[in-house]
Coordinates of C-alpha atoms and ligand atoms in Angstrom, one line a residue:
X226 CA -4.7 14.3 14.3
X227 CA -5.9 14.6 10.8
X228 CA -5.3 11.8 8.4
X229 CA -3.0 12.2 5.4
X230 CA -4.3 12.5 1.9
X231 CA -4.2 9.3 -0.2
X232 CA -2.8 9.6 -3.7
X233 CA -5.2 8.0 -6.3
X234 CA -4.0 5.8 -9.0
X235 CA -2.3 6.6 -11.4
X236 CA -1.0 9.9 -9.9
X237 CA 2.6 10.4 -9.0
X238 CA 4.5 8.8 -7.3
X239 CA 2.3 5.6 -7.4
X240 CA 3.7 4.2 -10.7
X241 CA 7.4 4.7 -10.1
X242 CA 10.0 2.9 -8.1
X243 CA 10.5 4.5 -4.7
X244 CA 13.9 5.4 -3.1
X245 CA 15.3 3.8 0.0
X246 CA 14.7 5.8 3.2
X247 CA 18.0 7.6 3.8
X248 CA 20.0 6.6 6.9
X249 CA 19.8 10.1 8.2
X250 CA 16.0 9.9 8.5
X251 CA 15.8 7.1 11.0
X252 CA 14.8 8.0 14.6
X253 CA 12.0 9.9 16.2
X254 CA 10.8 11.7 13.1
X255 CA 10.5 8.5 11.1
X256 CA 8.7 6.9 14.1
X257 CA 6.2 9.8 14.0
X258 CA 5.8 9.5 10.3
X259 CA 5.1 5.8 10.6
X260 CA 2.5 6.5 13.3
X261 CA 0.7 9.0 11.0
X262 CA 0.7 6.4 8.3
X263 CA -0.8 3.8 10.7
X264 CA -3.4 6.3 11.8
X265 CA -4.3 7.2 8.2
X266 CA -4.5 3.5 7.4
X267 CA -6.9 2.8 10.3
X268 CA -8.9 5.9 9.6
X269 CA -9.4 4.7 6.0
X270 CA -10.1 1.2 7.3
X271 CA -7.2 -0.3 5.3
X272 CA -5.0 -3.2 6.4
X273 CA -1.8 -1.8 4.7
X274 CA -0.5 1.5 3.5
X275 CA 2.8 2.3 1.5
X276 CA 4.6 5.6 1.7
X277 CA 4.0 6.4 -2.0
X278 CA 0.3 6.3 -1.4
X279 CA 0.6 9.4 0.7
X280 CA 2.9 11.1 -1.8
X281 CA 6.3 10.1 -0.3
X282 CA 8.4 8.1 -2.7
X283 CA 10.1 6.1 0.0
X284 CA 10.5 2.3 0.4
X285 CA 8.4 2.0 3.5
X286 CA 5.0 0.6 4.4
X287 CA 2.8 -0.2 7.4
X288 CA 0.3 -2.9 7.9
X289 CA -2.1 -4.4 10.4
X290 CA -4.0 -7.6 10.1
X291 CA -7.4 -7.6 11.7
X292 CA -6.7 -8.3 15.4
X293 CA -3.0 -8.1 14.7
X294 CA -0.2 -5.9 15.8
X295 CA 0.7 -2.8 13.8
X296 CA 3.9 -3.4 11.8
X297 CA 6.3 -0.9 10.1
X298 CA 8.7 -2.0 7.4
X299 CA 11.4 0.4 6.2
X300 CA 13.6 -0.5 3.2
X301 CA 12.2 -4.0 3.1
X302 CA 13.5 -6.9 1.1
X303 CA 11.6 -10.1 0.3
X304 CA 14.1 -12.9 0.9
X305 CA 11.9 -15.8 -0.1
X306 CA 8.4 -16.7 -1.3
X307 CA 6.7 -20.0 -1.8
X308 CA 3.3 -21.5 -2.4
X309 CA 0.3 -19.9 -4.0
X310 CA -2.9 -18.3 -3.0
X311 CA -5.6 -16.5 -5.0
X312 CA -8.0 -14.0 -3.4
X313 CA -9.7 -10.6 -3.9
X314 CA -7.7 -7.5 -3.2
X315 CA -8.5 -3.8 -2.9
X316 CA -6.3 -0.7 -2.5
X317 CA -6.8 2.7 -0.8
X318 CA -5.5 4.3 -3.9
X319 CA -8.2 2.6 -6.0
X320 CA -11.2 2.8 -3.6
X321 CA -14.2 0.8 -4.5
X322 CA -12.3 -1.5 -6.8
X323 CA -11.7 -5.2 -6.0
X324 CA -10.4 -8.2 -8.0
X325 CA -8.7 -11.5 -7.7
X326 CA -4.9 -11.6 -7.5
X327 CA -2.6 -14.7 -7.2
X328 CA 0.2 -14.3 -4.7
X329 CA 2.7 -16.4 -2.9
X330 CA 1.3 -18.2 0.2
X331 CA 4.3 -17.5 2.3
X332 CA 7.0 -14.7 2.4
X333 CA 10.1 -14.2 4.3
X334 CA 11.0 -10.5 4.7
X335 CA 13.8 -8.5 6.1
X336 CA 13.4 -4.8 7.0
X337 CA 14.4 -2.1 9.3
X338 CA 12.1 -0.5 12.0
X339 CA 11.8 3.3 12.1
X340 CA 14.8 3.4 14.5
X341 CA 16.9 1.6 12.0
X342 CA 17.0 -1.8 13.8
X343 CA 16.8 -4.8 11.4
X344 CA 14.3 -7.5 11.8
X345 CA 13.0 -10.5 9.9
X346 CA 9.5 -11.8 9.6
X347 CA 7.9 -14.9 8.1
X348 CA 4.3 -14.5 7.2
X349 CA 1.7 -16.6 5.4
X350 CA -1.9 -16.3 4.1
X351 CA -3.5 -12.9 4.5
X352 CA -0.5 -11.3 6.2
X353 CA 1.7 -12.6 3.3
X354 CA -0.7 -11.1 0.8
X355 CA -0.7 -7.7 2.5
X356 CA 3.1 -7.7 2.5
X357 CA 3.3 -8.5 -1.2
X358 CA 0.7 -5.9 -2.1
X359 CA 2.4 -3.2 -0.1
X360 CA 5.9 -4.2 -1.3
X361 CA 4.6 -3.9 -4.9
X362 CA 3.7 -0.2 -4.2
X363 CA 7.4 0.5 -3.6
X364 CA 8.1 -0.7 -7.1
X365 CA 5.3 1.3 -8.7
X366 CA 3.1 -1.7 -9.1
X367 CA -0.6 -1.9 -8.1
X368 CA -2.8 -5.0 -7.7
X369 CA -4.4 -4.4 -11.1
X370 CA -1.0 -5.0 -12.7
X371 CA -1.0 -8.5 -11.2
X372 CA -4.4 -9.4 -12.8
X373 CA -4.7 -11.2 -16.1
X374 CA -4.8 -8.8 -19.1
X375 CA -8.6 -9.1 -19.6
X376 CA -9.5 -8.6 -16.0
X377 CA -7.0 -5.7 -15.8
X378 CA -8.6 -3.9 -18.8
X379 CA -12.1 -4.3 -17.3
X380 CA -10.9 -3.1 -13.9
X381 CA -9.2 -0.1 -15.5
X382 CA -12.4 1.0 -17.2
X383 CA -14.3 0.5 -14.0
X384 CA -11.7 2.6 -12.1
X385 CA -11.9 5.5 -14.6
X386 CA -15.6 5.8 -13.9
X387 CA -15.1 5.4 -10.2
X388 CA -12.4 8.0 -10.1
X389 CA -14.5 10.5 -12.0
X390 CA -17.2 10.1 -9.4
X391 CA -14.7 10.5 -6.5
X392 CA -13.2 13.6 -8.1
X393 CA -16.7 15.2 -8.6
X394 CA -17.4 14.6 -4.9
X395 CA -14.0 16.1 -3.9
X396 CA -14.5 19.2 -6.1
X397 CA -18.1 19.7 -5.3
X398 CA -19.3 17.7 -2.4
X399 CA -22.8 19.3 -2.3
X400 CA -23.8 18.6 -5.9
X401 CA -22.1 15.4 -6.7
X402 CA -24.5 12.5 -7.1
X403 CA -23.9 8.8 -6.9
X404 CA -25.4 6.6 -9.6
Ligands
NI290 NI1 -2.6 -0.7 -2.2

């Protein structure tokens, strides 16, 4: 199965708030969609992927910690957050870019699975970081937006250059050169 195309920042719908997945969509087709998202995430060697990153403005994301189980969150809500952690993040929609982001150490989430069954999850550390990063995508927020203003400006300039290189490669794979 081919992997889905990843939308690059700041293309639509990455910077807008996504809509809840309609009730009528739950079931086998949503399960298949979640599976394709997970396959795409693994293919790209990511640990999380939100539906807006593949062009679908839905409140839904998938994740998998290294050595963890694949998880699917549909219409998630963060019920509680506490503590603090700071660490480097990256994003499949901003490939090649990394930077420090401060997040809550623990999160408590409620969501539906692709069949529409509710579940709750408490996560901490790296898993909590992934959940907060992916949840942000559903509100049109990327990790750059969580950096301090100077780091964000520098990261945006770096991303502009990085994106120009990526686009040159996509448009003309034979002739594009890496610096
Ligand atoms: Ni991301």
